[in-house]
């Protein structure tokens, strides 16, 4: 059982006499009984149910500051059929069910706030079929996308959405994750063709198809993508793949002010070039990387860009145009290169950002803000965000090519006065993004932290979302306490 192998499953359900069930879902606490554990063990196997303290702790929190909550038990099913039997049992006994990938969410998305069962997909990691000629792969939900891409590289293919952390496909679908390559390839939901989903109550549905396009009825794949496990548990997915690029070109460019950097993004995007990634990093991010990694970069707003193409000549011509655009916008420094090794050299610092920020602030926790706005408002938003977080330990960066801005603020949630200031900045930034026609979350999902913004963002259509939830999960058992207040 991968990382959980060494944990002793010493619990004996017959001794668990104090357990009792108090209520069902819908915001109240439940506990599962010794009988429940016995019956759940009969479904997945004796050693694939745990109530061990360290296991419950591991499944009580994600990577955010949100308050942990212990589940009553963690289950590791092996198949769609087992997941279906778990869901049926949970429905009949009113036990909350929360899906679990690897818990790297940033808004409390998989925290089992109403206790109950956590369904961990670690035992469902099979790559079922690579269909090279269709540019598709069938996978189980527990497959880690970085591992998937290692396998796919042997076929000259890859699954483009790239959330950075070692996320599972099920977790990426749950949050509709995306990342640095969204500007070229889209988010997770743009790269899913077909899903197998276990509904509350245990019914199994297959949605979508294997064609690259379809006009056939409601788009249920998109409904489940980003639903954070509140409507169903994804057990299998057919994913759309892209061919591995033959060659790369990358640039790291420094500007006197954020607006010069974001204006360059606009100019490059307008030019008809097709960037694979365009990341904005403010001077604080560069400063923390300098301190943490012993680097000596100019501590100014910086753009990291990546392009891919077939020939070096073609990329060189594109580079000349981009260099001109950067100079037009007053750049003060430029480092660039062609080829995979150069791309990796120039981008390494970006992949180190989160770790460096955390390491430079021991004892503090991050609140990671995540808004997205229309591209025309990106410059304004970047400047405004800087103002809102003035006086805080704040690091602004983002996927500038798709309008997504992040701020990592390091602080101490136990210091209520200071933390209120952090949350207030978050609130103001989200409200500004909504005023600009954007969204409260570009990619991290709603979880617990963004629930309060949904009425403002969705207005009357939030009621329709609640009705859909009620229709599919009438008992409110699947990932309760998320999305809606
Ligand atoms: C350092 C760092 C960087 C990150 N960068 C990015 C980024 O650039 N872009 C981005 O989008 N995210 C980013 N994230 C957030 C996170 O990695 C992603 O949201 C990721 O997709 C979560 O995957 P997971 O496997 O950890 O899922 P989990 O956190 O375990 O679960 C995510 C959600 O999906 C549900 N779920 C899990 N499995 C299933 C299933 N099989 N069926 C239905 N629901 C399920 C859970 O209940 C939960 O609601 C980052 C996180 C970290 C720690």
Coordinates of C-alpha atoms and ligand atoms in Angstrom, one line a residue:
X1 CA 0.0 0.0 0.0
X2 CA 2.7 2.5 -1.0
X3 CA 3.5 5.0 1.7
X4 CA 1.0 3.5 4.2
X5 CA 2.6 0.1 4.1
X6 CA 4.5 0.4 7.3
X7 CA 1.6 1.6 9.4
X8 CA 0.3 -1.2 11.7
X9 CA -3.4 -1.8 11.4
X10 CA -3.8 -2.9 15.0
X11 CA -7.3 -1.7 15.6
X12 CA -9.8 -4.4 16.5
X13 CA -13.4 -3.4 15.8
X14 CA -14.8 -5.7 18.4
X15 CA -13.2 -3.6 21.2
X16 CA -14.6 -0.4 19.8
X17 CA -17.5 -0.3 22.1
X18 CA -17.8 3.5 22.6
X19 CA -18.4 4.2 19.0
X20 CA -21.9 5.4 18.1
X21 CA -23.6 7.3 15.3
X22 CA -25.0 10.6 16.3
X23 CA -26.4 12.0 13.0
X24 CA -26.1 11.9 9.2
X25 CA -24.5 14.5 6.9
X26 CA -25.5 18.1 6.6
X27 CA -23.1 19.8 8.9
X28 CA -23.3 17.6 12.0
X29 CA -20.8 15.2 13.5
X30 CA -21.1 11.5 12.8
X31 CA -19.1 8.5 14.1
X32 CA -19.1 5.0 12.7
X33 CA -19.7 1.9 14.7
X34 CA -17.8 -1.3 15.1
X35 CA -20.4 -3.0 12.9
X36 CA -19.7 -0.4 10.2
X37 CA -16.0 -1.1 10.3
X38 CA -16.7 -4.8 10.1
X39 CA -18.9 -4.3 7.0
X40 CA -16.5 -1.9 5.3
X41 CA -13.7 -4.4 5.9
X42 CA -15.8 -7.0 4.1
X43 CA -15.9 -4.7 1.1
X44 CA -12.2 -3.6 0.7
X45 CA -10.3 -6.2 2.8
X46 CA -9.2 -6.2 6.4
X47 CA -6.0 -4.2 6.0
X48 CA -7.5 -1.6 3.7
X49 CA -9.5 0.1 6.4
X50 CA -7.7 2.0 9.1
X51 CA -8.7 3.9 12.2
X52 CA -5.0 4.3 13.3
X53 CA -4.2 7.6 14.8
X54 CA -1.4 8.5 12.4
X55 CA -3.5 7.6 9.4
X56 CA -6.4 9.7 10.6
X57 CA -4.1 12.6 11.2
X58 CA -2.6 12.3 7.7
X59 CA -6.1 12.5 6.3
X60 CA -7.3 15.4 8.5
X61 CA -5.6 18.3 6.7
X62 CA -4.5 19.4 3.3
X63 CA -1.6 21.9 2.5
X64 CA -3.6 24.9 3.7
X65 CA -4.0 26.7 7.0
X66 CA -7.6 25.5 7.4
X67 CA -8.4 23.7 10.7
X68 CA -7.8 20.0 10.4
X69 CA -10.7 17.5 11.1
X70 CA -10.2 13.8 11.8
X71 CA -12.2 11.3 9.8
X72 CA -13.6 8.2 11.6
X73 CA -11.9 5.8 9.2
X74 CA -9.8 5.7 6.0
X75 CA -10.5 3.2 3.3
X76 CA -8.4 2.2 0.3
X77 CA -10.7 0.6 -2.3
X78 CA -9.2 -1.3 -5.3
X79 CA -11.9 -1.0 -8.0
X80 CA -15.0 0.9 -9.1
X81 CA -17.1 -1.9 -7.7
X82 CA -15.6 -1.5 -4.2
X83 CA -16.1 2.3 -4.4
X84 CA -19.7 1.7 -5.4
X85 CA -20.3 -0.7 -2.5
X86 CA -18.7 1.8 0.0
X87 CA -21.0 4.6 -1.4
X88 CA -24.1 2.3 -1.1
X89 CA -23.2 1.3 2.5
X90 CA -22.5 5.0 3.4
X91 CA -25.8 6.0 1.9
X92 CA -27.8 3.4 3.8
X93 CA -26.1 4.3 7.1
X94 CA -25.9 8.1 6.6
X95 CA -22.1 8.2 6.8
X96 CA -20.2 11.2 5.2
X97 CA -17.8 10.2 2.4
X98 CA -14.8 12.4 1.3
X99 CA -12.6 11.5 -1.6
X100 CA -8.8 11.8 -1.2
X101 CA -6.0 12.0 -3.7
X102 CA -2.9 13.0 -1.9
X103 CA -4.3 16.0 0.0
X104 CA -2.3 18.8 -1.7
X105 CA -5.3 21.1 -1.9
X106 CA -4.9 24.7 -0.7
X107 CA -8.5 25.6 0.4
X108 CA -9.4 22.7 2.8
X109 CA -11.1 20.9 -0.1
X110 CA -10.5 17.3 1.1
X111 CA -10.7 18.0 4.9
X112 CA -13.4 15.6 6.3
X113 CA -15.1 18.3 8.3
X114 CA -18.1 16.1 9.2
X115 CA -15.9 13.1 10.0
X116 CA -17.1 9.8 8.4
X117 CA -15.1 7.9 5.8
X118 CA -12.2 9.1 3.7
X119 CA -11.9 7.2 0.5
X120 CA -8.2 7.3 -0.5
X121 CA -7.5 6.3 -4.1
X122 CA -3.9 5.2 -3.6
X123 CA -4.7 1.6 -4.4
X124 CA -6.2 2.6 -7.8
X125 CA -3.2 3.7 -9.7
X126 CA -3.4 1.7 -12.8
X127 CA -2.8 3.1 -16.3
X128 CA -5.4 1.1 -18.0
X129 CA -4.6 1.8 -21.7
X130 CA -2.4 4.2 -23.6
X131 CA -4.1 4.7 -27.0
X132 CA -1.3 6.5 -28.8
X133 CA -3.1 6.8 -32.1
X134 CA -6.0 8.5 -30.4
X135 CA -3.9 10.8 -28.2
X136 CA -5.7 9.4 -25.2
X137 CA -5.1 7.4 -22.0
X138 CA -7.4 5.6 -19.7
X139 CA -6.4 5.8 -16.0
X140 CA -7.6 5.0 -12.6
X141 CA -8.3 8.0 -10.3
X142 CA -5.3 7.5 -8.0
X143 CA -2.7 7.8 -10.7
X144 CA -0.2 10.6 -9.9
X145 CA 0.1 12.8 -13.0
X146 CA 3.9 13.2 -12.8
X147 CA 4.2 9.4 -12.9
X148 CA 1.7 9.2 -15.7
X149 CA 3.8 11.7 -17.7
X150 CA 6.9 9.6 -17.2
X151 CA 5.1 6.6 -18.8
X152 CA 3.6 8.7 -21.5
X153 CA 7.0 10.2 -22.5
X154 CA 8.0 6.8 -23.8
X155 CA 5.1 7.2 -26.3
X156 CA 6.1 10.8 -27.2
X157 CA 3.0 12.1 -25.4
X158 CA 2.0 14.0 -22.2
X159 CA -1.0 15.1 -20.2
X160 CA -0.6 18.9 -20.1
X161 CA -2.3 20.2 -17.0
X162 CA 0.4 20.8 -14.4
X163 CA -0.5 21.8 -10.9
X164 CA 3.0 21.6 -9.6
X165 CA 2.5 19.4 -6.6
X166 CA 2.4 15.5 -7.0
X167 CA -1.3 15.5 -7.4
X168 CA -3.6 12.6 -8.5
X169 CA -5.8 12.6 -11.6
X170 CA -8.8 12.3 -9.3
X171 CA -7.7 15.3 -7.2
X172 CA -7.0 17.3 -10.3
X173 CA -10.5 16.6 -11.7
X174 CA -12.0 17.3 -8.2
X175 CA -10.4 20.8 -8.2
X176 CA -10.3 21.4 -12.0
X177 CA -6.6 22.0 -11.4
X178 CA -4.4 23.9 -13.9
X179 CA -1.1 25.6 -13.8
X180 CA 1.7 27.1 -15.8
X181 CA 0.8 25.5 -19.1
X182 CA -2.9 26.4 -19.1
X183 CA -2.3 29.4 -21.4
X184 CA -1.5 26.9 -24.2
X185 CA -3.3 23.6 -23.3
X186 CA -6.2 24.6 -21.0
X187 CA -7.2 23.4 -17.5
X188 CA -7.9 19.8 -16.4
X189 CA -11.5 19.9 -17.5
X190 CA -10.5 20.9 -21.1
X191 CA -8.4 17.7 -21.2
X192 CA -10.9 15.1 -20.0
X193 CA -13.1 13.1 -22.4
X194 CA -14.8 10.5 -20.3
X195 CA -15.3 9.7 -16.7
X196 CA -16.5 6.7 -14.6
X197 CA -18.2 8.2 -11.5
X198 CA -19.7 6.5 -8.4
X199 CA -22.7 8.6 -7.3
X200 CA -24.0 8.9 -3.7
X201 CA -26.0 5.8 -3.2
X202 CA -23.6 3.7 -5.2
X203 CA -24.8 3.9 -8.8
X204 CA -22.0 3.9 -11.4
X205 CA -22.3 6.2 -14.4
X206 CA -20.1 6.6 -17.5
X207 CA -20.1 10.1 -18.9
X208 CA -18.6 11.6 -22.0
X209 CA -17.1 9.6 -24.8
X210 CA -13.9 9.0 -26.7
X211 CA -14.5 11.4 -29.6
X212 CA -12.4 14.6 -29.6
X213 CA -15.6 16.7 -29.9
X214 CA -19.3 16.1 -29.2
X215 CA -22.5 18.1 -29.2
X216 CA -24.5 15.4 -27.5
X217 CA -26.5 16.8 -24.6
X218 CA -25.5 18.3 -21.3
X219 CA -21.7 18.4 -20.6
X220 CA -21.7 16.3 -17.5
X221 CA -17.9 15.8 -17.6
X222 CA -17.6 19.6 -17.0
X223 CA -20.2 19.4 -14.2
X224 CA -18.1 16.8 -12.3
X225 CA -14.8 18.5 -13.0
X226 CA -14.3 21.1 -10.3
X227 CA -17.1 19.6 -8.1
X228 CA -14.6 18.7 -5.4
X229 CA -16.1 15.3 -4.8
X230 CA -19.4 16.8 -3.7
X231 CA -21.4 15.1 -6.5
X232 CA -19.6 11.8 -7.0
X233 CA -16.3 9.9 -6.8
X234 CA -14.4 9.6 -10.0
X235 CA -12.9 6.1 -10.4
X236 CA -11.6 6.2 -14.0
X237 CA -10.9 8.8 -16.6
X238 CA -10.1 9.0 -20.3
X239 CA -7.7 11.9 -20.7
X240 CA -6.7 13.9 -23.8
X241 CA -3.0 13.9 -24.5
X242 CA -0.6 16.2 -26.4
X243 CA 2.5 15.4 -28.4
X244 CA 5.8 16.2 -26.6
X245 CA 7.3 19.3 -28.1
X246 CA 10.4 18.8 -30.2
X247 CA 12.2 21.9 -29.0
X248 CA 11.9 24.6 -26.4
X249 CA 12.9 28.3 -26.0
X250 CA 12.7 30.2 -22.7
X251 CA 13.4 33.7 -21.4
X252 CA 13.8 35.3 -17.9
X253 CA 13.3 39.1 -18.2
X254 CA 13.4 41.8 -15.6
X255 CA 11.3 45.0 -15.8
X256 CA 11.3 48.3 -13.7
X257 CA 7.6 47.8 -12.7
X258 CA 4.9 45.2 -12.8
X259 CA 3.0 47.0 -15.5
X260 CA 6.0 46.8 -17.9
X261 CA 6.0 43.0 -17.4
X262 CA 2.2 42.6 -17.8
X263 CA 2.1 44.9 -20.8
X264 CA 4.8 42.6 -22.4
X265 CA 2.5 39.6 -21.8
X266 CA -0.3 41.4 -23.6
X267 CA 1.9 42.3 -26.5
X268 CA 3.3 38.8 -26.9
X269 CA -0.2 37.3 -26.7
X270 CA -1.5 39.7 -29.3
X271 CA 1.4 38.9 -31.7
X272 CA 0.0 35.5 -32.7
X273 CA 2.8 33.6 -30.9
X274 CA 1.6 30.7 -28.8
X275 CA 3.3 30.8 -25.5
X276 CA 3.4 27.5 -23.5
X277 CA 3.9 29.4 -20.2
X278 CA 4.1 33.0 -19.0
X279 CA 4.7 33.5 -15.4
X280 CA 4.9 36.8 -13.5
X281 CA 7.0 37.0 -10.3
X282 CA 7.2 40.2 -8.2
X283 CA 10.4 41.6 -6.7
X284 CA 9.7 40.0 -3.3
X285 CA 9.6 36.5 -4.9
X286 CA 12.9 37.2 -6.6
X287 CA 14.3 38.5 -3.3
X288 CA 13.3 35.4 -1.3
X289 CA 14.7 33.1 -4.0
X290 CA 18.0 35.0 -3.9
X291 CA 18.2 34.7 -0.1
X292 CA 17.1 31.0 0.0
X293 CA 19.1 29.7 -2.9
X294 CA 22.1 32.1 -2.8
X295 CA 21.2 33.6 -6.2
X296 CA 21.9 37.2 -7.3
X297 CA 19.0 38.0 -9.6
X298 CA 17.9 41.7 -10.0
X299 CA 15.1 42.1 -7.4
X300 CA 12.5 43.5 -9.8
X301 CA 9.3 42.3 -11.4
X302 CA 10.2 39.4 -13.6
X303 CA 8.6 37.5 -16.5
X304 CA 9.4 33.8 -17.2
X305 CA 8.3 32.7 -20.6
X306 CA 8.4 29.4 -22.4
X307 CA 7.7 28.6 -26.1
X308 CA 7.8 25.3 -27.9
X309 CA 8.2 24.5 -31.5
X310 CA 9.7 22.2 -34.1
X311 CA 12.9 23.8 -35.3
X312 CA 15.6 25.8 -33.6
X313 CA 15.5 28.3 -36.5
X314 CA 11.8 28.9 -36.0
X315 CA 12.2 29.4 -32.2
X316 CA 15.2 31.8 -32.8
X317 CA 13.0 34.0 -35.0
X318 CA 10.3 34.1 -32.4
X319 CA 12.9 34.9 -29.7
X320 CA 14.0 38.0 -31.7
X321 CA 10.5 39.3 -31.8
X322 CA 10.0 38.7 -28.0
X323 CA 13.3 40.4 -27.2
X324 CA 12.1 43.4 -29.1
X325 CA 8.7 43.4 -27.2
X326 CA 10.6 43.2 -23.9
X327 CA 12.9 46.1 -24.9
X328 CA 9.8 48.2 -26.0
X329 CA 8.5 47.7 -22.5
X330 CA 11.7 48.9 -20.9
X331 CA 13.3 45.6 -19.7
X332 CA 16.4 46.0 -17.7
X333 CA 17.8 42.4 -17.9
X334 CA 17.3 39.4 -20.1
X335 CA 18.5 35.8 -19.9
X336 CA 17.4 33.3 -22.6
X337 CA 18.2 30.1 -24.2
X338 CA 17.0 27.4 -26.7
X339 CA 16.7 23.7 -26.0
X340 CA 15.4 21.6 -23.1
X341 CA 18.4 22.1 -20.9
X342 CA 18.2 25.9 -21.2
X343 CA 14.5 25.8 -20.5
X344 CA 15.1 23.7 -17.4
X345 CA 17.9 26.1 -16.2
X346 CA 15.8 29.2 -16.7
X347 CA 12.6 27.7 -15.1
X348 CA 14.2 25.9 -12.1
X349 CA 13.8 28.9 -9.8
X350 CA 10.0 29.0 -10.5
X351 CA 9.6 25.4 -9.3
X352 CA 11.4 26.2 -6.1
X353 CA 9.3 29.2 -5.2
X354 CA 6.8 27.7 -2.7
X355 CA 9.5 25.7 -0.8
X356 CA 11.8 28.8 -0.6
X357 CA 9.1 31.0 0.7
X358 CA 8.1 28.5 3.4
X359 CA 11.7 27.8 4.4
X360 CA 12.4 31.5 4.8
X361 CA 9.6 31.9 7.3
X362 CA 9.8 29.1 9.8
X363 CA 6.8 28.9 12.2
X364 CA 4.5 30.8 9.9
X365 CA 1.8 29.4 7.7
X366 CA 0.8 30.4 4.1
X367 CA -2.5 31.8 3.0
X368 CA -2.4 31.4 -0.8
X369 CA -4.7 33.7 -2.7
X370 CA -5.8 32.6 -6.1
X371 CA -7.9 34.9 -8.3
X372 CA -8.2 35.2 -12.1
X373 CA -9.3 38.2 -14.1
X374 CA -9.8 38.9 -17.8
X375 CA -6.4 39.6 -19.5
X376 CA -7.2 43.2 -20.1
X377 CA -7.4 43.8 -16.3
X378 CA -4.2 41.8 -15.4
X379 CA -1.9 44.8 -15.1
X380 CA -4.3 46.8 -13.0
X381 CA -5.0 43.7 -10.8
X382 CA -1.3 43.0 -10.2
X383 CA -0.7 46.6 -9.1
X384 CA -3.8 46.6 -6.9
X385 CA -2.8 43.3 -5.2
X386 CA 0.6 44.8 -4.3
X387 CA -1.2 47.7 -2.6
X388 CA -3.6 45.5 -0.7
X389 CA -0.8 43.4 0.8
X390 CA 1.4 46.2 1.8
X391 CA 2.9 45.6 5.2
X392 CA 2.4 41.9 5.0
X393 CA 5.0 39.2 4.3
X394 CA 3.5 38.8 0.8
X395 CA 4.8 37.2 -2.4
X396 CA 2.9 38.0 -5.6
X397 CA 3.2 35.8 -8.7
X398 CA 0.9 34.2 -11.2
X399 CA 0.1 32.6 -14.5
X400 CA 0.1 35.9 -16.4
X401 CA -0.9 34.2 -19.7
X402 CA -4.2 33.1 -18.3
X403 CA -5.0 36.0 -16.0
X404 CA -4.4 34.0 -12.8
X405 CA -2.8 35.9 -9.8
X406 CA -1.5 34.2 -6.6
X407 CA -0.3 35.9 -3.4
X408 CA 1.4 33.8 -0.8
X409 CA 1.1 35.6 2.6
X410 CA 3.1 34.1 5.4
X411 CA 1.7 34.7 8.9
X412 CA 0.5 33.1 12.1
X413 CA -3.2 32.1 12.1
X414 CA -3.0 31.9 15.9
X415 CA -2.4 35.7 16.0
X416 CA -6.0 36.7 15.4
X417 CA -5.4 40.4 14.9
X418 CA -2.7 39.8 12.3
X419 CA -4.6 36.9 10.6
X420 CA -7.7 39.1 10.4
X421 CA -5.6 41.6 8.4
X422 CA -4.5 38.8 6.0
X423 CA -8.1 37.6 5.5
X424 CA -9.2 41.1 5.0
X425 CA -6.6 41.5 2.2
X426 CA -7.8 38.3 0.7
X427 CA -11.4 39.5 0.8
X428 CA -10.6 42.8 -0.9
X429 CA -8.5 41.1 -3.6
X430 CA -11.3 38.6 -4.4
X431 CA -13.9 41.4 -4.5
X432 CA -11.7 43.4 -6.9
X433 CA -11.3 40.4 -9.1
X434 CA -15.1 39.9 -9.2
X435 CA -15.6 43.6 -9.9
X436 CA -13.2 43.1 -12.9
X437 CA -15.4 40.2 -14.2
X438 CA -13.1 37.5 -12.8
X439 CA -13.4 34.7 -10.4
X440 CA -12.6 34.0 -6.7
X441 CA -10.6 31.0 -7.6
X442 CA -8.6 30.4 -10.8
X443 CA -7.5 26.9 -10.0
X444 CA -7.4 25.9 -6.2
X445 CA -11.2 25.5 -5.9
X446 CA -13.7 26.7 -3.3
X447 CA -13.2 24.2 -0.5
X448 CA -13.8 25.9 2.8
X449 CA -12.0 29.1 2.2
X450 CA -13.9 30.5 -0.8
X451 CA -17.4 29.5 0.1
X452 CA -18.4 33.0 1.3
X453 CA -17.6 34.5 -2.2
X454 CA -19.9 32.2 -4.2
X455 CA -23.1 34.2 -3.8
X456 CA -21.4 37.4 -5.1
X457 CA -19.7 35.5 -8.0
X458 CA -22.6 33.4 -9.1
X459 CA -25.7 35.3 -8.0
X460 CA -28.9 33.5 -8.8
X461 CA -27.1 30.6 -10.5
X462 CA -25.8 29.5 -7.1
X463 CA -29.3 28.3 -6.3
X464 CA -29.2 26.1 -9.4
X465 CA -25.9 24.6 -8.2
X466 CA -27.5 23.9 -4.8
X467 CA -30.4 22.2 -6.6
X468 CA -28.0 20.0 -8.6
X469 CA -26.3 19.0 -5.4
X470 CA -29.6 18.2 -3.7
X471 CA -30.7 16.2 -6.8
X472 CA -27.5 14.1 -6.9
X473 CA -26.7 13.9 -3.2
X474 CA -30.0 14.4 -1.4
X475 CA -28.6 13.4 2.0
X476 CA -25.6 15.8 1.7
X477 CA -23.1 12.9 2.4
X478 CA -20.4 13.5 -0.3
X479 CA -17.7 15.9 1.0
X480 CA -20.1 17.9 3.2
X481 CA -19.2 21.4 4.3
X482 CA -17.6 22.4 0.9
X483 CA -18.6 24.8 -1.8
X484 CA -21.8 26.0 -0.1
X485 CA -22.1 27.8 3.3
Ligands
LIG1 C1 3.2 23.5 -3.6 C2 1.8 23.4 -4.2 C3 1.6 24.0 -5.5 C4 0.4 23.9 -6.1 N1 0.2 24.5 -7.3 C5 -1.0 24.4 -7.9 C6 -1.1 24.9 -9.2 O1 -0.2 25.5 -9.8 N2 -2.3 24.7 -9.8 C7 -3.4 24.1 -9.2 O2 -4.4 24.0 -9.8 N3 -3.3 23.6 -8.0 C8 -2.1 23.7 -7.3 N4 -1.9 23.2 -6.1 C9 -3.1 22.6 -5.4 C10 -3.3 21.1 -5.6 O3 -2.0 20.4 -5.8 C11 -4.2 20.7 -6.7 O4 -5.5 21.2 -6.5 C12 -4.3 19.2 -6.9 O5 -5.1 19.0 -8.1 C13 -4.9 18.4 -5.8 O6 -4.7 17.0 -6.0 P1 -4.7 15.9 -4.9 O7 -4.5 14.6 -5.5 O8 -3.8 16.3 -3.8 O9 -6.2 16.0 -4.4 P2 -6.8 16.2 -2.9 O10 -6.3 17.5 -2.3 O11 -6.6 15.0 -2.2 O12 -8.3 16.4 -3.3 C14 -8.8 17.5 -4.0 C15 -10.3 17.5 -4.1 O13 -10.8 16.5 -4.9 C16 -11.6 15.5 -4.2 N5 -11.2 14.2 -4.7 C17 -10.0 13.6 -4.6 N6 -10.0 12.4 -5.3 C18 -11.2 12.4 -5.9 C19 -11.9 11.4 -6.7 N7 -11.3 10.3 -7.1 N8 -13.1 11.7 -7.2 C20 -13.8 12.8 -6.8 N9 -13.2 13.7 -6.0 C21 -12.0 13.5 -5.5 C22 -11.3 15.8 -2.8 O14 -12.3 15.4 -1.9 C23 -11.0 17.3 -2.8 O15 -12.2 18.0 -2.7 C24 -0.7 23.3 -5.4 C25 -0.5 22.7 -4.2 C26 0.7 22.8 -3.6 C27 0.9 22.1 -2.2

